[in-house]
C-alpha cells in the first residue's frame, strides 16, 4: 500500500476506512462491490483499503457465496468481508454498586470472556481496585496486540474528557479520577456514563431498527438520558448532556432533593424514590428491600399499584418534554418499569403529549428492558464507537 503522508491524505484515508467499517458493522459481512455501492468509493480504493484491514487482522474473507438477484451475472460468486471472529477485540468494564464486570468482545459482537469482581464497600479505592482486577483478567485472556481499547462506564455525571466521575449518587462518589488508574493498564481507555454507552451500543447494533437520531431515557436507581443526533452522541462541555436528574417535576410529591430543590426528577421517578414513598405511605413495611417495590407479586395493594402508575406517568411527562425539545426519530425508555400496565401508562403519556404539541408525531416510542448483562457490552461500545470513527488511530498500519 502506498504510504499516506500529508494530513489531508490521512484524513481522507481515515474517513474512507471508517465508512467501510461502519457499513460492515451495520449491514454484516459485505462483498467489495456492495461496499462500493453503499459508500460511493471506487472498487480500486476499496480493494486497497481492504488489504490493509485484512493485514491488520480486522477483516477477513468469508467463504464465497452466490450473487443474489435476477440481474446478477450467473457464475460469479462474491466474497463477503467480515470481522475476524476472535480477532481484534474491545474490552468493556462496568462499575456498579457492589461489583465490577469486565468483558471482552470481538468485532462480530461475541463476548469471548467475562470477569466479575465484587467489592464490599462502594468507596472509590476498593471499587476501583476491583474494577482494575476484573479488567486485568479480561486483558490477560487475549494477546495484547488484539486489544483496541478499554471502555469504562458507571452511573452519574462522568466527564469524558478528563475521565473523572464528577458525581455518582449511587456509588457516593465525587470527583473520582478513573483515567489515571485505568491508563496504567496499557491499552487506550475511554470513560463515560453508562446510559450514554447504552445509546452507543444501540447505535452500532446491526440488529436494532436503524435510526440516526434517537433519545434514550433510562430509569432504575438513577434516571439519565442520552441523545444521538445524526449518528453522533451529544456530549457538550464536560460531556454532561443528558443529565436529567434535576429536571423539575410539576405537582410532585414534595420530596427534597440533595441539590436543595423540591421534586427533581431524580428523587421522584427512580425505583428507590418509589420505594421510599411506598414505605412513607404505609404501603410497604420499612424493612422491605427496595427492589421489592417493583415485584409483580407484591402488586396486590391498590395503593401501591396507583403509586407505581403515578411514577410511570411522571416519567412519561418528563420524556415528553425531552421529546418535544429534541424531536428524535425514536425514543427508547430503557430500564425496568414494572408491569405491562405501567410501561403502557408511561408510553401513552409520552404519545399523548406528542400529539397535543404536534412535536415528534413521527417519533417511535419504545420500551427496552436492560438486562444486567447489557452494561459491559455498552461499556465496550464506547471504544467500538471511537474505533469506527477514527480507525487509523487504533490500527496505525492502516496509514502505511
Ligand atoms: Zn435536584
mmCIF file of C-alpha atoms and ligand atoms in Angstrom:
data_model
loop_
_atom_site.group_PDB
_atom_site.id
_atom_site.type_symbol
_atom_site.label_atom_id
_atom_site.label_comp_id
_atom_site.label_asym_id
_atom_site.label_seq_id
_atom_site.Cartn_x
_atom_site.Cartn_y
_atom_site.Cartn_z
ATOM 1 C CA UNK A 1 0.000 0.000 0.000
ATOM 2 C CA UNK A 2 1.230 3.480 -0.789
ATOM 3 C CA UNK A 3 2.144 5.472 2.308
ATOM 4 C CA UNK A 4 -0.176 8.277 3.404
ATOM 5 C CA UNK A 5 1.929 11.305 4.188
ATOM 6 C CA UNK A 6 0.001 14.560 4.315
ATOM 7 C CA UNK A 7 -2.652 15.423 6.923
ATOM 8 C CA UNK A 8 -5.234 15.720 4.143
ATOM 9 C CA UNK A 9 -4.377 12.266 2.775
ATOM 10 C CA UNK A 10 -4.537 10.829 6.281
ATOM 11 C CA UNK A 11 -7.900 12.431 6.882
ATOM 12 C CA UNK A 12 -9.298 11.074 3.610
ATOM 13 C CA UNK A 13 -7.945 7.616 4.392
ATOM 14 C CA UNK A 14 -9.471 7.798 7.874
ATOM 15 C CA UNK A 15 -12.887 8.756 6.511
ATOM 16 C CA UNK A 16 -12.838 6.012 3.870
ATOM 17 C CA UNK A 17 -11.784 3.250 6.283
ATOM 18 C CA UNK A 18 -14.376 4.457 8.820
ATOM 19 C CA UNK A 19 -17.102 4.360 6.161
ATOM 20 C CA UNK A 20 -16.209 0.763 5.221
ATOM 21 C CA UNK A 21 -16.092 -0.472 8.805
ATOM 22 C CA UNK A 22 -19.341 1.264 9.763
ATOM 23 C CA UNK A 23 -21.150 -0.397 6.852
ATOM 24 C CA UNK A 24 -19.880 -3.834 7.850
ATOM 25 C CA UNK A 25 -20.950 -3.295 11.470
ATOM 26 C CA UNK A 26 -24.437 -2.230 10.406
ATOM 27 C CA UNK A 27 -25.018 -4.463 7.355
ATOM 28 C CA UNK A 28 -22.975 -7.518 8.336
ATOM 29 C CA UNK A 29 -20.422 -9.218 6.024
ATOM 30 C CA UNK A 30 -20.394 -7.436 2.669
ATOM 31 C CA UNK A 31 -18.685 -8.024 -0.679
ATOM 32 C CA UNK A 32 -16.400 -5.367 -2.162
ATOM 33 C CA UNK A 33 -18.949 -4.428 -4.833
ATOM 34 C CA UNK A 34 -21.697 -3.998 -2.257
ATOM 35 C CA UNK A 35 -19.369 -1.818 -0.155
ATOM 36 C CA UNK A 36 -18.677 0.261 -3.252
ATOM 37 C CA UNK A 37 -22.397 0.782 -3.825
ATOM 38 C CA UNK A 38 -23.170 1.895 -0.258
ATOM 39 C CA UNK A 39 -20.066 4.036 0.348
ATOM 40 C CA UNK A 40 -19.579 5.508 -3.131
ATOM 41 C CA UNK A 41 -15.894 4.518 -3.038
ATOM 42 C CA UNK A 42 -14.238 3.098 -6.161
ATOM 43 C CA UNK A 43 -13.537 -0.612 -6.421
ATOM 44 C CA UNK A 44 -9.790 0.155 -6.548
ATOM 45 C CA UNK A 45 -9.924 2.221 -3.349
ATOM 46 C CA UNK A 46 -11.947 -0.437 -1.571
ATOM 47 C CA UNK A 47 -9.571 -3.192 -2.634
ATOM 48 C CA UNK A 48 -6.588 -1.180 -1.348
ATOM 49 C CA UNK A 49 -8.235 -0.363 1.987
ATOM 50 C CA UNK A 50 -9.479 -3.916 2.476
ATOM 51 C CA UNK A 51 -5.938 -5.238 2.008
ATOM 52 C CA UNK A 52 -4.821 -3.033 4.921
ATOM 53 C CA UNK A 53 -7.740 -4.147 7.075
ATOM 54 C CA UNK A 54 -7.059 -7.828 6.350
ATOM 55 C CA UNK A 55 -3.329 -7.369 7.046
ATOM 56 C CA UNK A 56 -4.236 -5.516 10.277
ATOM 57 C CA UNK A 57 -6.285 -8.502 11.498
ATOM 58 C CA UNK A 58 -9.558 -6.553 11.406
ATOM 59 C CA UNK A 59 -11.312 -8.153 8.425
ATOM 60 C CA UNK A 60 -11.134 -11.495 6.701
ATOM 61 C CA UNK A 61 -12.709 -13.037 3.638
ATOM 62 C CA UNK A 62 -15.627 -15.366 4.263
ATOM 63 C CA UNK A 63 -16.430 -18.326 2.006
ATOM 64 C CA UNK A 64 -17.673 -17.178 -1.388
ATOM 65 C CA UNK A 65 -21.445 -17.081 -1.829
ATOM 66 C CA UNK A 66 -23.547 -16.938 -4.973
ATOM 67 C CA UNK A 67 -24.547 -13.432 -6.021
ATOM 68 C CA UNK A 68 -28.261 -12.913 -5.324
ATOM 69 C CA UNK A 69 -30.842 -11.232 -7.535
ATOM 70 C CA UNK A 70 -32.052 -11.957 -11.055
ATOM 71 C CA UNK A 71 -29.957 -9.166 -12.586
ATOM 72 C CA UNK A 72 -26.689 -10.610 -11.337
ATOM 73 C CA UNK A 73 -24.248 -12.350 -13.620
ATOM 74 C CA UNK A 74 -24.502 -16.062 -13.051
ATOM 75 C CA UNK A 75 -21.366 -17.992 -12.195
ATOM 76 C CA UNK A 76 -19.564 -15.076 -10.465
ATOM 77 C CA UNK A 77 -19.764 -15.750 -6.740
ATOM 78 C CA UNK A 78 -18.857 -12.871 -4.430
ATOM 79 C CA UNK A 79 -16.573 -12.990 -1.438
ATOM 80 C CA UNK A 80 -18.024 -11.255 1.618
ATOM 81 C CA UNK A 81 -15.718 -9.458 4.022
ATOM 82 C CA UNK A 82 -16.470 -9.670 7.714
ATOM 83 C CA UNK A 83 -14.804 -9.038 11.049
ATOM 84 C CA UNK A 84 -12.428 -11.767 12.183
ATOM 85 C CA UNK A 85 -14.132 -13.810 14.939
ATOM 86 C CA UNK A 86 -11.873 -13.622 17.985
ATOM 87 C CA UNK A 87 -9.635 -11.153 16.086
ATOM 88 C CA UNK A 88 -9.410 -7.548 17.213
ATOM 89 C CA UNK A 89 -11.323 -7.025 20.462
ATOM 90 C CA UNK A 90 -12.773 -4.263 22.627
ATOM 91 C CA UNK A 91 -12.972 -4.562 26.404
ATOM 92 C CA UNK A 92 -15.914 -3.166 28.378
ATOM 93 C CA UNK A 93 -15.763 -2.590 32.135
ATOM 94 C CA UNK A 94 -18.827 -1.558 34.107
ATOM 95 C CA UNK A 95 -18.702 -0.385 37.718
ATOM 96 C CA UNK A 96 -21.971 -0.738 39.626
ATOM 97 C CA UNK A 97 -22.832 -0.839 43.318
ATOM 98 C CA UNK A 98 -21.004 -3.788 44.933
ATOM 99 C CA UNK A 99 -19.281 -5.222 41.825
ATOM 100 C CA UNK A 100 -17.417 -4.535 38.602
ATOM 101 C CA UNK A 101 -17.635 -6.630 35.441
ATOM 102 C CA UNK A 102 -15.133 -6.578 32.606
ATOM 103 C CA UNK A 103 -15.742 -8.466 29.367
ATOM 104 C CA UNK A 104 -14.042 -8.974 26.031
ATOM 105 C CA UNK A 105 -15.978 -8.600 22.768
ATOM 106 C CA UNK A 106 -14.683 -9.306 19.299
ATOM 107 C CA UNK A 107 -15.811 -7.097 16.433
ATOM 108 C CA UNK A 108 -18.507 -9.600 15.437
ATOM 109 C CA UNK A 109 -20.106 -8.704 18.796
ATOM 110 C CA UNK A 110 -19.366 -12.012 20.550
ATOM 111 C CA UNK A 111 -18.484 -11.872 24.238
ATOM 112 C CA UNK A 112 -15.382 -14.069 24.454
ATOM 113 C CA UNK A 113 -14.592 -13.675 28.170
ATOM 114 C CA UNK A 114 -16.157 -12.040 31.225
ATOM 115 C CA UNK A 115 -14.957 -11.439 34.788
ATOM 116 C CA UNK A 116 -16.867 -10.012 37.753
ATOM 117 C CA UNK A 117 -15.117 -8.877 40.921
ATOM 118 C CA UNK A 118 -17.224 -7.853 43.941
ATOM 119 C CA UNK A 119 -16.245 -5.092 46.355
ATOM 120 C CA UNK A 120 -17.536 -4.787 49.925
ATOM 121 C CA UNK A 121 -17.988 -1.018 50.138
ATOM 122 C CA UNK A 122 -18.512 1.496 47.364
ATOM 123 C CA UNK A 123 -15.779 3.899 48.449
ATOM 124 C CA UNK A 124 -13.557 4.631 45.453
ATOM 125 C CA UNK A 125 -10.418 2.740 46.470
ATOM 126 C CA UNK A 126 -11.797 -0.808 46.828
ATOM 127 C CA UNK A 127 -14.241 -0.312 43.969
ATOM 128 C CA UNK A 128 -11.522 0.856 41.568
ATOM 129 C CA UNK A 129 -9.208 -1.942 42.729
ATOM 130 C CA UNK A 130 -11.951 -4.477 41.949
ATOM 131 C CA UNK A 131 -12.663 -2.904 38.552
ATOM 132 C CA UNK A 132 -8.946 -2.937 37.708
ATOM 133 C CA UNK A 133 -8.677 -6.585 38.751
ATOM 134 C CA UNK A 134 -11.643 -7.565 36.540
ATOM 135 C CA UNK A 135 -10.161 -5.595 33.627
ATOM 136 C CA UNK A 136 -6.694 -7.118 34.074
ATOM 137 C CA UNK A 137 -8.251 -10.588 33.893
ATOM 138 C CA UNK A 138 -10.146 -9.625 30.753
ATOM 139 C CA UNK A 139 -6.970 -8.241 29.155
ATOM 140 C CA UNK A 140 -4.992 -11.343 30.154
ATOM 141 C CA UNK A 141 -7.487 -13.536 28.286
ATOM 142 C CA UNK A 142 -6.355 -12.147 24.897
ATOM 143 C CA UNK A 143 -2.981 -11.370 23.353
ATOM 144 C CA UNK A 144 -2.129 -7.662 23.876
ATOM 145 C CA UNK A 145 -1.857 -6.833 20.173
ATOM 146 C CA UNK A 146 -5.522 -7.658 19.654
ATOM 147 C CA UNK A 147 -6.978 -5.187 22.170
ATOM 148 C CA UNK A 148 -8.234 -1.947 20.589
ATOM 149 C CA UNK A 149 -9.078 -0.325 23.905
ATOM 150 C CA UNK A 150 -10.919 -0.441 27.209
ATOM 151 C CA UNK A 151 -14.253 1.318 27.734
ATOM 152 C CA UNK A 152 -15.174 2.029 31.356
ATOM 153 C CA UNK A 153 -18.627 3.161 32.421
ATOM 154 C CA UNK A 154 -20.543 3.917 35.568
ATOM 155 C CA UNK A 155 -23.686 5.845 36.502
ATOM 156 C CA UNK A 156 -23.848 9.541 37.301
ATOM 157 C CA UNK A 157 -22.059 12.538 35.828
ATOM 158 C CA UNK A 158 -18.857 11.429 34.090
ATOM 159 C CA UNK A 159 -16.527 13.884 32.365
ATOM 160 C CA UNK A 160 -15.350 12.036 29.274
ATOM 161 C CA UNK A 161 -12.541 14.476 28.534
ATOM 162 C CA UNK A 162 -10.887 14.118 31.936
ATOM 163 C CA UNK A 163 -12.067 10.587 32.802
ATOM 164 C CA UNK A 164 -13.366 11.851 36.142
ATOM 165 C CA UNK A 165 -16.604 10.671 37.775
ATOM 166 C CA UNK A 166 -17.879 14.095 38.794
ATOM 167 C CA UNK A 167 -20.889 12.890 40.768
ATOM 168 C CA UNK A 168 -22.244 9.380 41.235
ATOM 169 C CA UNK A 169 -25.157 9.399 43.704
ATOM 170 C CA UNK A 170 -25.364 5.608 43.572
ATOM 171 C CA UNK A 171 -21.718 4.985 44.491
ATOM 172 C CA UNK A 172 -21.484 8.155 46.604
ATOM 173 C CA UNK A 173 -18.507 9.367 44.541
ATOM 174 C CA UNK A 174 -17.491 12.940 43.837
ATOM 175 C CA UNK A 175 -14.576 13.889 41.580
ATOM 176 C CA UNK A 176 -13.074 10.421 41.355
ATOM 177 C CA UNK A 177 -10.351 10.044 38.722
ATOM 178 C CA UNK A 178 -10.763 6.793 36.790
ATOM 179 C CA UNK A 179 -8.489 7.677 33.895
ATOM 180 C CA UNK A 180 -5.166 7.572 35.759
ATOM 181 C CA UNK A 181 -5.520 4.038 37.222
ATOM 182 C CA UNK A 182 -7.008 2.547 34.046
ATOM 183 C CA UNK A 183 -4.441 4.177 31.744
ATOM 184 C CA UNK A 184 -1.712 2.268 33.634
ATOM 185 C CA UNK A 185 -3.140 -0.965 32.184
ATOM 186 C CA UNK A 186 -1.698 -0.059 28.786
ATOM 187 C CA UNK A 187 -4.412 -0.021 26.084
ATOM 188 C CA UNK A 188 -6.292 3.194 25.192
ATOM 189 C CA UNK A 189 -9.001 3.944 27.779
ATOM 190 C CA UNK A 190 -12.310 5.750 27.301
ATOM 191 C CA UNK A 191 -14.593 6.585 30.223
ATOM 192 C CA UNK A 192 -18.224 7.661 30.124
ATOM 193 C CA UNK A 193 -21.631 7.492 31.735
ATOM 194 C CA UNK A 194 -23.391 4.102 31.406
ATOM 195 C CA UNK A 195 -26.549 5.413 29.761
ATOM 196 C CA UNK A 196 -24.584 7.183 27.050
ATOM 197 C CA UNK A 197 -22.739 3.901 26.457
ATOM 198 C CA UNK A 198 -26.091 2.093 26.219
ATOM 199 C CA UNK A 199 -27.133 4.518 23.475
ATOM 200 C CA UNK A 200 -23.853 3.920 21.593
ATOM 201 C CA UNK A 201 -24.414 0.169 21.854
ATOM 202 C CA UNK A 202 -27.769 0.553 20.138
ATOM 203 C CA UNK A 203 -26.286 2.912 17.539
ATOM 204 C CA UNK A 204 -23.894 0.180 16.346
ATOM 205 C CA UNK A 205 -26.226 -2.778 16.844
ATOM 206 C CA UNK A 206 -26.867 -4.114 13.356
ATOM 207 C CA UNK A 207 -29.927 -5.993 14.677
ATOM 208 C CA UNK A 208 -31.659 -2.889 16.094
ATOM 209 C CA UNK A 209 -34.023 -0.876 13.892
ATOM 210 C CA UNK A 210 -31.916 1.718 12.015
ATOM 211 C CA UNK A 211 -32.384 5.211 13.413
ATOM 212 C CA UNK A 212 -29.988 8.142 13.103
ATOM 213 C CA UNK A 213 -31.424 10.455 15.767
ATOM 214 C CA UNK A 214 -32.744 8.909 18.934
ATOM 215 C CA UNK A 215 -33.262 9.643 22.599
ATOM 216 C CA UNK A 216 -32.623 7.048 25.296
ATOM 217 C CA UNK A 217 -34.050 7.644 28.758
ATOM 218 C CA UNK A 218 -33.025 5.134 31.395
ATOM 219 C CA UNK A 219 -34.658 4.708 34.767
ATOM 220 C CA UNK A 220 -33.726 2.396 37.619
ATOM 221 C CA UNK A 221 -31.967 3.675 40.722
ATOM 222 C CA UNK A 222 -30.899 6.631 38.648
ATOM 223 C CA UNK A 223 -32.580 8.474 35.844
ATOM 224 C CA UNK A 224 -30.473 9.711 32.923
ATOM 225 C CA UNK A 225 -30.710 10.200 29.191
ATOM 226 C CA UNK A 226 -28.538 10.206 26.088
ATOM 227 C CA UNK A 227 -29.201 11.840 22.758
ATOM 228 C CA UNK A 228 -27.764 10.593 19.478
ATOM 229 C CA UNK A 229 -28.052 13.222 16.731
ATOM 230 C CA UNK A 230 -27.213 12.195 13.159
ATOM 231 C CA UNK A 231 -25.369 9.126 14.451
ATOM 232 C CA UNK A 232 -23.230 11.123 16.918
ATOM 233 C CA UNK A 233 -23.554 11.204 20.677
ATOM 234 C CA UNK A 234 -24.331 14.636 22.083
ATOM 235 C CA UNK A 235 -21.866 15.418 24.863
ATOM 236 C CA UNK A 236 -21.496 19.141 25.366
ATOM 237 C CA UNK A 237 -18.889 20.715 27.684
ATOM 238 C CA UNK A 238 -17.888 18.224 30.368
ATOM 239 C CA UNK A 239 -19.957 15.624 28.494
ATOM 240 C CA UNK A 240 -22.851 16.449 30.799
ATOM 241 C CA UNK A 241 -25.614 16.431 28.165
ATOM 242 C CA UNK A 242 -28.426 14.106 29.171
ATOM 243 C CA UNK A 243 -28.137 14.594 32.926
ATOM 244 C CA UNK A 244 -31.799 14.986 33.732
ATOM 245 C CA UNK A 245 -31.936 14.046 37.404
ATOM 246 C CA UNK A 246 -32.571 17.664 38.449
ATOM 247 C CA UNK A 247 -35.288 18.330 35.896
ATOM 248 C CA UNK A 248 -38.224 19.828 37.865
ATOM 249 C CA UNK A 249 -41.405 17.736 38.179
ATOM 250 C CA UNK A 250 -44.744 19.557 38.180
ATOM 251 C CA UNK A 251 -47.165 18.772 41.044
ATOM 252 C CA UNK A 252 -44.738 16.267 42.553
ATOM 253 C CA UNK A 253 -44.972 14.629 45.966
ATOM 254 C CA UNK A 254 -42.829 17.315 47.672
ATOM 255 C CA UNK A 255 -39.592 15.317 48.006
ATOM 256 C CA UNK A 256 -36.490 17.393 48.769
ATOM 257 C CA UNK A 257 -33.513 16.685 46.509
ATOM 258 C CA UNK A 258 -29.906 16.756 47.811
ATOM 259 C CA UNK A 259 -29.436 19.773 45.485
ATOM 260 C CA UNK A 260 -31.844 21.742 47.713
ATOM 261 C CA UNK A 261 -34.749 21.930 45.274
ATOM 262 C CA UNK A 262 -38.025 20.075 45.684
ATOM 263 C CA UNK A 263 -39.257 17.354 43.313
ATOM 264 C CA UNK A 264 -36.312 16.938 40.985
ATOM 265 C CA UNK A 265 -36.892 14.029 38.574
ATOM 266 C CA UNK A 266 -34.126 12.002 40.250
ATOM 267 C CA UNK A 267 -35.853 11.960 43.653
ATOM 268 C CA UNK A 268 -39.308 11.270 42.229
ATOM 269 C CA UNK A 269 -39.133 8.619 39.484
ATOM 270 C CA UNK A 270 -36.288 6.293 40.448
ATOM 271 C CA UNK A 271 -37.017 2.875 41.942
ATOM 272 C CA UNK A 272 -35.522 3.905 45.273
ATOM 273 C CA UNK A 273 -37.715 7.032 45.313
ATOM 274 C CA UNK A 274 -40.723 4.836 44.612
ATOM 275 C CA UNK A 275 -39.748 2.520 47.456
ATOM 276 C CA UNK A 276 -39.315 5.442 49.839
ATOM 277 C CA UNK A 277 -42.775 6.811 49.075
ATOM 278 C CA UNK A 278 -44.355 3.351 49.346
ATOM 279 C CA UNK A 279 -42.856 2.984 52.829
ATOM 280 C CA UNK A 280 -43.843 6.549 53.834
ATOM 281 C CA UNK A 281 -47.420 5.871 52.786
ATOM 282 C CA UNK A 282 -47.511 2.585 54.705
ATOM 283 C CA UNK A 283 -47.923 0.548 51.509
ATOM 284 C CA UNK A 284 -44.791 -1.497 52.213
ATOM 285 C CA UNK A 285 -43.136 -2.392 55.546
ATOM 286 C CA UNK A 286 -39.979 -0.338 56.130
ATOM 287 C CA UNK A 287 -37.828 -3.484 56.110
ATOM 288 C CA UNK A 288 -38.862 -4.405 52.551
ATOM 289 C CA UNK A 289 -35.821 -4.393 50.240
ATOM 290 C CA UNK A 290 -36.116 -1.504 47.813
ATOM 291 C CA UNK A 291 -36.114 -3.778 44.750
ATOM 292 C CA UNK A 292 -39.326 -5.392 46.027
ATOM 293 C CA UNK A 293 -41.272 -2.239 45.270
ATOM 294 C CA UNK A 294 -41.380 -3.450 41.655
ATOM 295 C CA UNK A 295 -42.129 -7.106 42.331
ATOM 296 C CA UNK A 296 -45.224 -8.019 40.402
ATOM 297 C CA UNK A 297 -46.396 -10.483 43.068
ATOM 298 C CA UNK A 298 -46.403 -7.673 45.634
ATOM 299 C CA UNK A 299 -48.583 -5.576 43.396
ATOM 300 C CA UNK A 300 -51.747 -6.671 45.138
ATOM 301 C CA UNK A 301 -52.347 -3.457 47.031
ATOM 302 C CA UNK A 302 -54.415 -0.911 45.091
ATOM 303 C CA UNK A 303 -52.428 1.893 46.748
ATOM 304 C CA UNK A 304 -49.097 0.534 45.533
ATOM 305 C CA UNK A 305 -50.487 -0.019 42.053
ATOM 306 C CA UNK A 306 -51.622 3.625 41.900
ATOM 307 C CA UNK A 307 -48.278 4.861 43.213
ATOM 308 C CA UNK A 308 -46.416 2.885 40.561
ATOM 309 C CA UNK A 309 -48.752 4.129 37.820
ATOM 310 C CA UNK A 310 -48.200 7.677 39.027
ATOM 311 C CA UNK A 311 -44.432 7.190 38.721
ATOM 312 C CA UNK A 312 -44.892 5.867 35.175
ATOM 313 C CA UNK A 313 -46.987 8.912 34.287
ATOM 314 C CA UNK A 314 -44.496 11.424 35.776
ATOM 315 C CA UNK A 315 -41.640 9.751 33.898
ATOM 316 C CA UNK A 316 -43.747 9.865 30.719
ATOM 317 C CA UNK A 317 -44.281 13.613 31.143
ATOM 318 C CA UNK A 318 -40.553 14.222 31.575
ATOM 319 C CA UNK A 319 -39.776 12.144 28.472
ATOM 320 C CA UNK A 320 -42.456 14.037 26.556
ATOM 321 C CA UNK A 321 -40.704 17.320 27.408
ATOM 322 C CA UNK A 322 -37.342 15.955 26.220
ATOM 323 C CA UNK A 323 -39.023 14.631 23.091
ATOM 324 C CA UNK A 324 -40.655 17.938 22.255
ATOM 325 C CA UNK A 325 -37.272 19.623 22.510
ATOM 326 C CA UNK A 326 -35.089 17.120 20.662
ATOM 327 C CA UNK A 327 -37.608 15.723 18.133
ATOM 328 C CA UNK A 328 -35.932 12.323 17.734
ATOM 329 C CA UNK A 329 -36.958 9.630 15.238
ATOM 330 C CA UNK A 330 -37.118 7.129 18.071
ATOM 331 C CA UNK A 331 -37.354 7.435 21.826
ATOM 332 C CA UNK A 332 -36.287 4.462 23.909
ATOM 333 C CA UNK A 333 -37.413 4.279 27.525
ATOM 334 C CA UNK A 334 -34.968 1.805 28.987
ATOM 335 C CA UNK A 335 -34.958 0.061 32.336
ATOM 336 C CA UNK A 336 -37.426 -1.941 34.378
ATOM 337 C CA UNK A 337 -40.679 -0.041 34.741
ATOM 338 C CA UNK A 338 -42.795 -2.740 36.357
ATOM 339 C CA UNK A 339 -45.899 -4.344 34.891
ATOM 340 C CA UNK A 340 -47.102 -4.064 31.289
ATOM 341 C CA UNK A 341 -49.753 -1.679 32.599
ATOM 342 C CA UNK A 342 -47.071 0.667 33.954
ATOM 343 C CA UNK A 343 -44.987 0.503 30.779
ATOM 344 C CA UNK A 344 -48.081 1.298 28.744
ATOM 345 C CA UNK A 345 -49.042 4.162 31.089
ATOM 346 C CA UNK A 346 -45.595 5.687 30.594
ATOM 347 C CA UNK A 347 -45.527 5.269 26.805
ATOM 348 C CA UNK A 348 -49.130 6.502 26.468
ATOM 349 C CA UNK A 349 -48.256 9.699 28.384
ATOM 350 C CA UNK A 350 -45.356 10.377 26.006
ATOM 351 C CA UNK A 351 -47.556 9.726 22.974
ATOM 352 C CA UNK A 352 -50.389 11.900 24.302
ATOM 353 C CA UNK A 353 -48.084 14.884 24.709
ATOM 354 C CA UNK A 354 -46.534 14.333 21.287
ATOM 355 C CA UNK A 355 -49.975 14.518 19.669
ATOM 356 C CA UNK A 356 -51.018 17.543 21.676
ATOM 357 C CA UNK A 357 -47.938 19.622 20.891
ATOM 358 C CA UNK A 358 -47.513 18.411 17.357
ATOM 359 C CA UNK A 359 -43.862 17.661 18.150
ATOM 360 C CA UNK A 360 -42.431 14.254 17.476
ATOM 361 C CA UNK A 361 -45.601 12.916 15.877
ATOM 362 C CA UNK A 362 -43.489 10.582 13.766
ATOM 363 C CA UNK A 363 -41.379 9.522 16.714
ATOM 364 C CA UNK A 364 -41.386 5.829 17.586
ATOM 365 C CA UNK A 365 -41.673 5.286 21.331
ATOM 366 C CA UNK A 366 -40.196 2.008 22.583
ATOM 367 C CA UNK A 367 -39.542 0.316 25.878
ATOM 368 C CA UNK A 368 -36.249 -1.568 26.253
ATOM 369 C CA UNK A 369 -35.672 -3.967 29.107
ATOM 370 C CA UNK A 370 -31.986 -3.705 30.029
ATOM 371 C CA UNK A 371 -30.655 -6.992 31.389
ATOM 372 C CA UNK A 372 -27.806 -6.994 33.892
ATOM 373 C CA UNK A 373 -25.548 -8.327 31.126
ATOM 374 C CA UNK A 374 -26.067 -5.284 28.877
ATOM 375 C CA UNK A 375 -23.728 -2.908 30.694
ATOM 376 C CA UNK A 376 -20.344 -4.467 29.941
ATOM 377 C CA UNK A 377 -21.305 -4.585 26.259
ATOM 378 C CA UNK A 378 -22.415 -0.939 26.499
ATOM 379 C CA UNK A 379 -19.034 -0.008 28.025
ATOM 380 C CA UNK A 380 -17.247 -1.767 25.162
ATOM 381 C CA UNK A 381 -19.436 0.151 22.668
ATOM 382 C CA UNK A 382 -17.659 3.301 23.827
ATOM 383 C CA UNK A 383 -14.416 2.009 22.286
ATOM 384 C CA UNK A 384 -16.177 0.478 19.289
ATOM 385 C CA UNK A 385 -17.775 3.854 18.505
ATOM 386 C CA UNK A 386 -14.435 5.663 18.659
ATOM 387 C CA UNK A 387 -12.710 2.940 16.601
ATOM 388 C CA UNK A 388 -15.409 3.185 13.916
ATOM 389 C CA UNK A 389 -14.859 6.952 13.698
ATOM 390 C CA UNK A 390 -11.042 7.037 13.962
ATOM 391 C CA UNK A 391 -9.866 3.553 12.901
ATOM 392 C CA UNK A 392 -6.367 4.639 11.876
ATOM 393 C CA UNK A 393 -5.670 5.882 15.412
ATOM 394 C CA UNK A 394 -6.180 2.328 16.628
ATOM 395 C CA UNK A 395 -4.633 0.355 13.766
ATOM 396 C CA UNK A 396 -1.802 2.599 12.652
ATOM 397 C CA UNK A 397 -0.687 0.207 9.895
ATOM 398 C CA UNK A 398 -3.783 1.380 8.002
ATOM 399 C CA UNK A 399 -1.770 4.504 7.161
ATOM 400 C CA UNK A 400 1.214 2.570 5.733
HETATM 401 ZN ZN1 LIG B 1 -32.096 18.255 42.435
#
